Amino acid sequence: MNSLRQAAILAVGSELLTPSRVDTNSLFITEQLNLLGVDVAFKVIVGDDRGGLAHLFSTAFERVDLVVCSGGLGPTDDDVTREVVAEVLNRSLAEDESITARIRARFASRGMKMPEINRRQAMVPEGAIVLENPRGTAPGLWIEHADRLVLLLPGPPRELKPILSELVRGRLSARAGEAALVRKVIRITGRTESHTEEAVQPLYLEWARREVPVSATILAALGQIELHLSAKAGARDTAERAIDRAAEEVQRVLGLDVYSTDGRQLEEVLGDLLTRKGLHIAVAESCTGGLITSRLTDVPGSSRYVDQSVVAYSNEAKVALLNVARELIDEHGAVSDPVALAMADGIRSRSSADVGVGVTGIAGPSGGTAEKPVGTVVVAVVTADLSRSRVFRFVGEREQVKFQASQAGLDMVRRLLLEP
Amino acid sequence: MNSLRQAAILAVGSELLTPSRVDTNSLFITEQLNLLGVDVAFKVIVGDDRGGLAHLFSTAFERVDLVVCSGGLGPTDDDVTREVVAEVLNRSLAEDESITARIRARFASRGMKMPEINRRQAMVPEGAIVLENPRGTAPGLWIEHADRLVLLLPGPPRELKPILSELVRGRLSARAGEAALVRKVIRITGRTESHTEEAVQPLYLEWARREVPVSATILAALGQIELHLSAKAGARDTAERAIDRAAEEVQRVLGLDVYSTDGRQLEEVLGDLLTRKGLHIAVAESCTGGLITSRLTDVPGSSRYVDQSVVAYSNEAKVALLNVARELIDEHGAVSDPVALAMADGIRSRSSADVGVGVTGIAGPSGGTAEKPVGTVVVAVVTADLSRSRVFRFVGEREQVKFQASQAGLDMVRRLLLEP
């Protein structure tokens, strides 16, 4: 078999050809293949259509060492990947009874009987290796053919990801040889894309000239900027050293605005910080509607630092739940520094947490005024010794304002806890 | 020339093959083509690589009536779309002086001199029609070849969109005839994919035989099943009537399990229901950590029915904030029907809301036991007259358990409010 250099990704599913769905599996697949130094030459998205899939699969199979297909392994009539690939490769399909038994057991464990159509998922092309799918009924399939490799993976990301990660750690890495393409994402808050670019640009030229060159792409995401670094070298170590050095250089230039260089999201970074300092946090949320606490509790082990939070959406709730003085709201408006600070104080004393956060704002689309337009959000953070509040003006739809407000809330706590 | 029925979309650009970028142009292109009744048969994403592009462009050109290419029309060496397409179609390229003049003027208007490399953007394949690009330097190109149509459009969305919209209003619509492709998404809770399929399958055959056939794709999304219907007909009205009828038939078969046929998400459906009935809701969240209230308040106007909610993550918080009896937790455990009901009661009386919801569970990855494994979630809903509680066993990672629990919470309220 060839050593793997170039791959193609085929996403199968008619729903991926509608105006509202993008194929995101291919991003994860690309990331994983890059880890092994395998480049993605092209991607194809095709419907549940035998003729089209056969044609495009053949096209892909001709040009690359590795074809990764996702989707179309379900139990229904429009799941055609298994059959089409077997046909193109001229292999017969046969039921693998051990797979059927596993699917049956899976249904039984939830007190259900396996529908007969699920037996289609146990059909295996001659000579294929079955890749166990601990999270779903359709196993993955590994097919070696004419010096090339074909992988069929189930479409749901939560099923696909563990199967592929496992392969990349094991069976695939053995095939891929030593070269490695290494990437690192640097996550940044408190700067615009162009201000980040301005600060970092002098580094680009230097990186390009190094023995192991590092290339960078800058990306504006919601509530943060991402700098994607990549380096390719003969050995993984070498590429990793080049990337680590570049990441350190970025951190030196951007300081505290860099919140993570190791893939962690802001809520994880803050969670680690709270854990390390042994602090508890409680949040009084108005316009974010619970999103900040939901993000905090997305992190495993967050019960170490979260006991409670309150969503005080109406003014009455701010008074009743958080002891905010009614006159404060009347005088300054619900979206104001004094009210945000009173909310943070209120939740902090109610919960006995070390850190109290208050967030109030206008998420839109209505409710804005000339003085406080839609997108105006006030965040306050209070500890035993310190208190901060800040007014933000976010741009975007309601959900985008909410997310940016949650990002600002988490980030203000992070910065406060890092103050000397 | 053929009338246009099937299209392929080719996105050109190596940056679209990295782990962090998706091609979003194709969504807009799909939407616009669907308006004309043109179906997208497949999409391809390929790098700035002559050989690969030539091969994939040929493959696409063979199979469809219309190939829409986006990107690769810039002035630099790695912008190869124009040249590759001309070569595959065996047409010579010549500079169009009027385009050069326009690009020159564009630079001049910003006080700049046109770099010589930009002349590449004025190269036009023999016989092509130039499509003016008011927002950029690269014009679009319309090439008719062997009964087929090829469109080359610039990659930046703000340049591509106005050019394509203009074509869809004019030149393309003249070619596409009267046909229209209409889609509808039916969202379903409380059933697995295969159980939905089983119930709906008899309809498929009937739909296929109708004068305006309706086709369906079934999709398992997190916490719900989606049924995507599409119909194509000579006139938009006719297609819409066919789809509406099919959607009603699905609703008759699946009853209350269908929560929306008009694109609304569950939180919007519930919000509309609460608004119509003039009811307020308050949520006591443990394992969902605020996610239910955050989803409720994602909906514009949700202040009509949400005043407050509470995240009671620790047992102490359940006692202090929600008046849950400590003995209840000791006797039944925090994840139990009695505690969920007490949480729902507690938040309902604290907030004077009409509907109280309590959610408690084990989101994982740790905290599970043999009796109550990770994914066990109890949801309780309480009104003045009614109370319900139910134990769920969700599969998945922490965030997926949280989402499914939030979905179950919203859905239980919806069903309760729809009871006669």
mmCIF file of N, CA and C in Angstrom, chain A residues 141-210:
data_model
loop_
_atom_site.group_PDB
_atom_site.id
_atom_site.type_symbol
_atom_site.label_atom_id
_atom_site.label_comp_id
_atom_site.label_asym_id
_atom_site.label_seq_id
_atom_site.Cartn_x
_atom_site.Cartn_y
_atom_site.Cartn_z
ATOM 1 N N LEU A 141 -15.993 1.486 8.573
ATOM 2 C CA LEU A 141 -15.391 0.423 7.769
ATOM 3 C C LEU A 141 -14.062 0.906 7.186
ATOM 4 N N TRP A 142 -13.087 0.014 7.184
ATOM 5 C CA TRP A 142 -11.735 0.287 6.683
ATOM 6 C C TRP A 142 -11.506 -0.661 5.520
ATOM 7 N N ILE A 143 -11.323 -0.110 4.324
ATOM 8 C CA ILE A 143 -11.201 -0.955 3.139
ATOM 9 C C ILE A 143 -9.907 -0.631 2.400
ATOM 10 N N GLU A 144 -9.021 -1.617 2.267
ATOM 11 C CA GLU A 144 -7.815 -1.412 1.476
ATOM 12 C C GLU A 144 -8.064 -1.956 0.082
ATOM 13 N N HIS A 145 -7.692 -1.171 -0.904
ATOM 14 C CA HIS A 145 -8.021 -1.565 -2.265
ATOM 15 C C HIS A 145 -7.021 -0.945 -3.228
ATOM 16 N N ALA A 146 -6.376 -1.788 -4.024
ATOM 17 C CA ALA A 146 -5.479 -1.312 -5.075
ATOM 18 C C ALA A 146 -4.514 -0.246 -4.557
ATOM 19 N N ASP A 147 -3.794 -0.561 -3.495
ATOM 20 C CA ASP A 147 -2.789 0.365 -2.963
ATOM 21 C C ASP A 147 -3.386 1.600 -2.303
ATOM 22 N N ARG A 148 -4.694 1.609 -2.172
ATOM 23 C CA ARG A 148 -5.304 2.784 -1.579
ATOM 24 C C ARG A 148 -6.165 2.403 -0.393
ATOM 25 N N LEU A 149 -6.590 3.441 0.335
ATOM 26 C CA LEU A 149 -7.373 3.187 1.536
ATOM 27 C C LEU A 149 -8.673 3.971 1.470
ATOM 28 N N VAL A 150 -9.762 3.298 1.838
ATOM 29 C CA VAL A 150 -11.066 3.960 1.903
ATOM 30 C C VAL A 150 -11.612 3.785 3.314
ATOM 31 N N LEU A 151 -12.055 4.886 3.899
ATOM 32 C CA LEU A 151 -12.684 4.810 5.218
ATOM 33 C C LEU A 151 -14.127 5.253 5.112
ATOM 34 N N LEU A 152 -15.030 4.450 5.655
ATOM 35 C CA LEU A 152 -16.431 4.868 5.734
ATOM 36 C C LEU A 152 -16.759 5.125 7.202
ATOM 37 N N LEU A 153 -17.200 6.326 7.492
ATOM 38 C CA LEU A 153 -17.484 6.695 8.882
ATOM 39 C C LEU A 153 -18.925 7.173 8.999
ATOM 40 N N PRO A 154 -19.545 6.932 10.161
ATOM 41 C CA PRO A 154 -20.922 7.398 10.344
ATOM 42 C C PRO A 154 -20.981 8.931 10.357
ATOM 43 N N GLY A 155 -22.083 9.496 9.927
ATOM 44 C CA GLY A 155 -22.217 10.943 9.797
ATOM 45 C C GLY A 155 -22.332 11.743 11.087
ATOM 46 N N PRO A 156 -23.040 11.254 12.109
ATOM 47 C CA PRO A 156 -23.178 12.074 13.313
ATOM 48 C C PRO A 156 -21.812 12.361 13.933
ATOM 49 N N PRO A 157 -21.470 13.631 14.135
ATOM 50 C CA PRO A 157 -20.135 13.986 14.634
ATOM 51 C C PRO A 157 -19.752 13.250 15.920
ATOM 52 N N ARG A 158 -20.703 13.046 16.811
ATOM 53 C CA ARG A 158 -20.338 12.390 18.066
ATOM 54 C C ARG A 158 -19.995 10.915 17.878
ATOM 55 N N GLU A 159 -20.410 10.352 16.754
ATOM 56 C CA GLU A 159 -20.006 8.971 16.455
ATOM 57 C C GLU A 159 -18.717 8.955 15.645
ATOM 58 N N LEU A 160 -18.634 9.863 14.694
ATOM 59 C CA LEU A 160 -17.475 9.907 13.801
ATOM 60 C C LEU A 160 -16.179 10.237 14.552
ATOM 61 N N LYS A 161 -16.263 11.248 15.425
ATOM 62 C CA LYS A 161 -15.032 11.751 16.046
ATOM 63 C C LYS A 161 -14.242 10.704 16.825
ATOM 64 N N PRO A 162 -14.886 9.964 17.755
ATOM 65 C CA PRO A 162 -14.076 8.986 18.490
ATOM 66 C C PRO A 162 -13.506 7.886 17.600
ATOM 67 N N ILE A 163 -14.243 7.478 16.588
ATOM 68 C CA ILE A 163 -13.721 6.421 15.707
ATOM 69 C C ILE A 163 -12.474 6.913 14.984
ATOM 70 N N LEU A 164 -12.555 8.146 14.447
ATOM 71 C CA LEU A 164 -11.412 8.656 13.696
ATOM 72 C C LEU A 164 -10.222 8.952 14.620
ATOM 73 N N SER A 165 -10.490 9.526 15.787
ATOM 74 C CA SER A 165 -9.390 9.813 16.719
ATOM 75 C C SER A 165 -8.630 8.542 17.047
ATOM 76 N N GLU A 166 -9.386 7.485 17.300
ATOM 77 C CA GLU A 166 -8.795 6.191 17.605
ATOM 78 C C GLU A 166 -7.904 5.719 16.445
ATOM 79 N N LEU A 167 -8.388 5.864 15.224
ATOM 80 C CA LEU A 167 -7.604 5.441 14.053
ATOM 81 C C LEU A 167 -6.331 6.257 13.926
ATOM 82 N N VAL A 168 -6.442 7.568 14.209
ATOM 83 C CA VAL A 168 -5.286 8.446 14.049
ATOM 84 C C VAL A 168 -4.225 8.104 15.085
ATOM 85 N N ARG A 169 -4.686 7.702 16.269
ATOM 86 C CA ARG A 169 -3.716 7.269 17.272
ATOM 87 C C ARG A 169 -3.091 5.934 16.895
ATOM 88 N N GLY A 170 -3.852 5.095 16.212
ATOM 89 C CA GLY A 170 -3.371 3.732 15.978
ATOM 90 C C GLY A 170 -3.119 3.396 14.515
ATOM 91 N N ARG A 171 -4.061 2.676 13.955
ATOM 92 C CA ARG A 171 -3.956 2.085 12.635
ATOM 93 C C ARG A 171 -3.522 3.054 11.528
ATOM 94 N N LEU A 172 -4.066 4.284 11.566
ATOM 95 C CA LEU A 172 -3.738 5.236 10.501
ATOM 96 C C LEU A 172 -2.331 5.788 10.659
ATOM 97 N N SER A 173 -1.938 6.037 11.896
ATOM 98 C CA SER A 173 -0.635 6.659 12.100
ATOM 99 C C SER A 173 0.461 5.717 11.632
ATOM 100 N N ALA A 174 0.221 4.421 11.798
ATOM 101 C CA ALA A 174 1.194 3.435 11.337
ATOM 102 C C ALA A 174 1.408 3.550 9.822
ATOM 103 N N ARG A 175 0.362 3.963 9.110
ATOM 104 C CA ARG A 175 0.411 4.065 7.663
ATOM 105 C C ARG A 175 1.015 5.365 7.148
ATOM 106 N N ALA A 176 0.977 6.395 7.987
ATOM 107 C CA ALA A 176 1.199 7.739 7.457
ATOM 108 C C ALA A 176 2.665 8.146 7.407
ATOM 109 N N GLY A 177 3.526 7.378 8.038
ATOM 110 C CA GLY A 177 4.924 7.783 8.004
ATOM 111 C C GLY A 177 5.208 8.883 9.011
ATOM 112 N N GLU A 178 6.394 9.486 8.874
ATOM 113 C CA GLU A 178 6.885 10.350 9.938
ATOM 114 C C GLU A 178 6.489 11.818 9.804
ATOM 115 N N ALA A 179 6.222 12.294 8.564
ATOM 116 C CA ALA A 179 5.990 13.728 8.384
ATOM 117 C C ALA A 179 4.795 14.174 9.198
ATOM 118 N N ALA A 180 4.836 15.393 9.667
ATOM 119 C CA ALA A 180 3.725 15.876 10.452
ATOM 120 C C ALA A 180 3.424 17.316 10.109
ATOM 121 N N LEU A 181 2.152 17.605 10.026
ATOM 122 C CA LEU A 181 1.679 18.963 9.862
ATOM 123 C C LEU A 181 1.076 19.346 11.206
ATOM 124 N N VAL A 182 1.630 20.339 11.852
ATOM 125 C CA VAL A 182 1.172 20.684 13.182
ATOM 126 C C VAL A 182 0.511 22.054 13.147
ATOM 127 N N ARG A 183 -0.624 22.157 13.823
ATOM 128 C CA ARG A 183 -1.333 23.433 13.878
ATOM 129 C C ARG A 183 -1.551 23.826 15.325
ATOM 130 N N LYS A 184 -1.700 25.119 15.546
ATOM 131 C CA LYS A 184 -2.011 25.583 16.885
ATOM 132 C C LYS A 184 -2.915 26.798 16.741
ATOM 133 N N VAL A 185 -3.928 26.857 17.580
ATOM 134 C CA VAL A 185 -4.834 27.999 17.546
ATOM 135 C C VAL A 185 -4.581 28.872 18.768
ATOM 136 N N ILE A 186 -4.298 30.147 18.525
ATOM 137 C CA ILE A 186 -4.108 31.094 19.619
ATOM 138 C C ILE A 186 -5.377 31.929 19.736
ATOM 139 N N ARG A 187 -5.977 31.937 20.908
ATOM 140 C CA ARG A 187 -7.255 32.643 21.080
ATOM 141 C C ARG A 187 -7.032 33.951 21.833
ATOM 142 N N ILE A 188 -7.668 34.978 21.308
ATOM 143 C CA ILE A 188 -7.356 36.341 21.731
ATOM 144 C C ILE A 188 -8.647 37.101 22.014
ATOM 145 N N THR A 189 -8.680 37.853 23.105
ATOM 146 C CA THR A 189 -9.818 38.738 23.371
ATOM 147 C C THR A 189 -9.326 40.170 23.493
ATOM 148 N N GLY A 190 -10.242 41.126 23.393
ATOM 149 C CA GLY A 190 -9.914 42.523 23.674
ATOM 150 C C GLY A 190 -9.193 43.249 22.550
ATOM 151 N N ARG A 191 -9.139 42.686 21.369
ATOM 152 C CA ARG A 191 -8.534 43.337 20.212
ATOM 153 C C ARG A 191 -9.364 43.053 18.973
ATOM 154 N N THR A 192 -9.344 43.983 18.014
ATOM 155 C CA THR A 192 -9.988 43.708 16.734
ATOM 156 C C THR A 192 -9.022 42.892 15.874
ATOM 157 N N GLU A 193 -9.558 42.388 14.761
ATOM 158 C CA GLU A 193 -8.739 41.623 13.832
ATOM 159 C C GLU A 193 -7.563 42.476 13.320
ATOM 160 N N SER A 194 -7.847 43.715 12.926
ATOM 161 C CA SER A 194 -6.756 44.506 12.332
ATOM 162 C C SER A 194 -5.716 44.920 13.370
ATOM 163 N N HIS A 195 -6.169 45.169 14.605
ATOM 164 C CA HIS A 195 -5.174 45.493 15.637
ATOM 165 C C HIS A 195 -4.316 44.295 16.005
ATOM 166 N N THR A 196 -4.905 43.133 15.944
ATOM 167 C CA THR A 196 -4.112 41.929 16.178
ATOM 168 C C THR A 196 -3.100 41.764 15.047
ATOM 169 N N GLU A 197 -3.590 41.891 13.814
ATOM 170 C CA GLU A 197 -2.741 41.745 12.635
ATOM 171 C C GLU A 197 -1.560 42.714 12.692
ATOM 172 N N GLU A 198 -1.847 43.969 13.008
ATOM 173 C CA GLU A 198 -0.793 44.984 13.087
ATOM 174 C C GLU A 198 0.306 44.582 14.057
ATOM 175 N N ALA A 199 -0.133 44.070 15.209
ATOM 176 C CA ALA A 199 0.841 43.729 16.248
ATOM 177 C C ALA A 199 1.658 42.497 15.875
ATOM 178 N N VAL A 200 1.048 41.579 15.154
ATOM 179 C CA VAL A 200 1.686 40.283 14.921
ATOM 180 C C VAL A 200 2.479 40.246 13.615
ATOM 181 N N GLN A 201 2.110 41.115 12.656
ATOM 182 C CA GLN A 201 2.679 41.054 11.320
ATOM 183 C C GLN A 201 4.216 40.976 11.257
ATOM 184 N N PRO A 202 4.929 41.765 12.074
ATOM 185 C CA PRO A 202 6.394 41.668 12.000
ATOM 186 C C PRO A 202 6.908 40.243 12.217
ATOM 187 N N LEU A 203 6.138 39.446 12.958
ATOM 188 C CA LEU A 203 6.568 38.068 13.197
ATOM 189 C C LEU A 203 6.447 37.206 11.939
ATOM 190 N N TYR A 204 5.440 37.478 11.110
ATOM 191 C CA TYR A 204 5.186 36.640 9.937
ATOM 192 C C TYR A 204 6.443 36.453 9.075
ATOM 193 N N LEU A 205 7.101 37.579 8.783
ATOM 194 C CA LEU A 205 8.272 37.538 7.904
ATOM 195 C C LEU A 205 9.375 36.692 8.488
ATOM 196 N N GLU A 206 9.565 36.881 9.781
ATOM 197 C CA GLU A 206 10.592 36.108 10.459
ATOM 198 C C GLU A 206 10.268 34.618 10.382
ATOM 199 N N TRP A 207 9.012 34.275 10.642
ATOM 200 C CA TRP A 207 8.606 32.862 10.615
ATOM 201 C C TRP A 207 8.823 32.234 9.242
ATOM 202 N N ALA A 208 8.553 33.004 8.208
ATOM 203 C CA ALA A 208 8.661 32.474 6.844
ATOM 204 C C ALA A 208 10.105 32.100 6.517
ATOM 205 N N ARG A 209 11.042 32.789 7.141
ATOM 206 C CA ARG A 209 12.466 32.577 6.825
ATOM 207 C C ARG A 209 13.123 31.457 7.631
ATOM 208 N N ARG A 210 12.410 30.923 8.618
ATOM 209 C CA ARG A 210 13.034 29.922 9.491
ATOM 210 C C ARG A 210 13.219 28.576 8.804
#
